């Protein structure tokens, strides 16, 4: 019954130039018949061109950062990089904690799904979560939407609704991390003591980071509250106010506001908000414990790194992860190494580099073996999933133009 409907509603273009939006069947099953959107090959080519340009830019930025970092280390000994005697028990603990953090991510998404899919199980959300983060580790940013795409397909929901949840999830990530870091900076802790004993420049930088994160979270919360109550009006105002901009930019921004408002609707009351907040804070504390386990695995030179201190390393890693190459990272390791060198003055330099690489392997790459196993069991291809999710996203944009 579905195939004749799709076939009869296709645009009259040569079949070779069309790809059917993979999210259409999901939308049909969730909300009834809809008009499928053909994704022309020209859109696919534009997506690939943008991806390649982004990779080139990121590569050049990383080359420049590596040059700036290592030119100050005239006597860096690469032979020492892998000769530190690690306590592998702590590395195993760190990996286990990271896996528990993925479990908490599944718990959080289950709370988001409560209004529309009460029967959704946490165990059923673990495979899409692990496979999604595996795609992110292996493919980079093109793999970001694999997780909401798989959850939408598994739970028979529209792709757009789960992308909206994914966007709202970012606010809870930022908020959860901010609560921990700001608490560590301004409340009695080893990080607070470290900041007070630091040089004036470093102390002011740490305090400024705390104030900036507070302002960011307050701004995000204000925007979220406004959108939850006035999202439709805000979208309409943006659409009219910026209608003159090129490439329907005003309409596309308005569409993003509507999608974000849709995601906010998944927070079904004050208790759900408290649940999401608590799980988010707990998840980031577990990740901080994982960082701590990696640092103490290097023995005495790193024992001064407390759980609150590693929050600065986590923040550096999060900022650096915005400049990543698929499969090899780059920005995350460099930012972490730079923080250990300039903030905590870890010596020798080879120790900082080795620890920075190990932190990346544990927190970003350790999920890959399990992700590949689950993808193989479910007969899924990461590259195909990435392409399908990207095409679904492009089709959604095309349908709003």
Steps between C-alpha positions, in 0.01 A plus 500: 500500500785739579692445177215607260447812710868592481517422131191698410621810685852513359593807292515438128877488466718225359528225762879497478511854639298425811561343835207448732525666840556207742315690772178515298383150592566581865289814476226307319485235771499762775265771372336359187550558125747762389663614182845348465782725408735410221862575570664601171849380434608864480424533874705188567790645301476829692505308827815314394670817380426678828633200693827492306549876535437470875756218526763707319439802723512289817820329381670834437389635838632190675833522316535862614412410860745209507774725363431772757492249785811299417729776379534610864619150595845497345614180670185289479595128516251292304663178621372570853140539390401135552751406770306614805405219737124521504290340772259326262251426777413869506464509120252210523307691769492807275359302206234343725397845623471630144277206410284580804474859371357365172245305706402826672457663159251227411320560831476871421360438151245262652376790714471717188292229330261458792217720356491321162652155562440385856579144395850593381759309701840613620657178373346563159656848489851382588589359151403821313693703757816291475481469120436875473807592702702245306397677182606831653840357598565336162335743257523827692222756472327318208417225751335732751142436390527120490374476859173696456450332161527149649278587797237645266507183292496268800219680683297573185523878542578780256866581447431872553356435847812315613732762354303748711560283808870480409514882488334537841735236639790739425358750751496237774856401409620859530297554816617181671865570427464864606354406839802281571766740372351812658456312829863392483622853428300695758428245776760345732684239293848417374422694182399803708824475699698458178342813350573706814865393498546553125655802334270803464462444125409132536272566798313772310472268198347223709255737668409656165428152363262438789318831452476442124347155548249640749399768250477242221275267697276784618473619140412152376241452773343839424483418129354156576228644726410764240482239225290263709237772546545715189682272259245530219489880522877526514533279192244707312674826595841369389352371176348839415785714633776316311303394193720719278819308581654268244416129473184529710717545809217656699270209422769247590572671834126504572484130421781432746309693767190288433703179520663610825158588643383152403792356694413708807154344498660169595572646847164408648504687829722616789573145617625399155720812494649406837556143381676618183712745698600240760593239238701761308700608807559137600613410148759780486624411848551141382695632199711712738574189704611329179739785425634474856563125458701561183717766663581296810589206275822693429610477863656760727549785244121521449372426852433870562218488242176489700154432362415871507830596333441266207183698426731759343647225281148394404408855406814532289423169328142607426616825341772323303259234374340764277809464278519127431596275212308170458667208675807692620352790698763770538341800666397314815849361562672831427270696731547249783878495454509879494299517825732254674801698380389860556247462785633210708865514384531124461860393441654347304324613183494143375283407799245768413484380138469133600223577751316719251499220242389242759214724616380524140525123450300428816232768472447505122634177349432234767139476384599394147550123553159458666342730242636294211379181669147636546492641146611163361236319703229729364650495147557875491759700308627815668570674170157409367333620820696826482394552138136417574483733801667780302259453211204501739627827647552654154156381392351671805675823406390471138138447601499831689638713216 
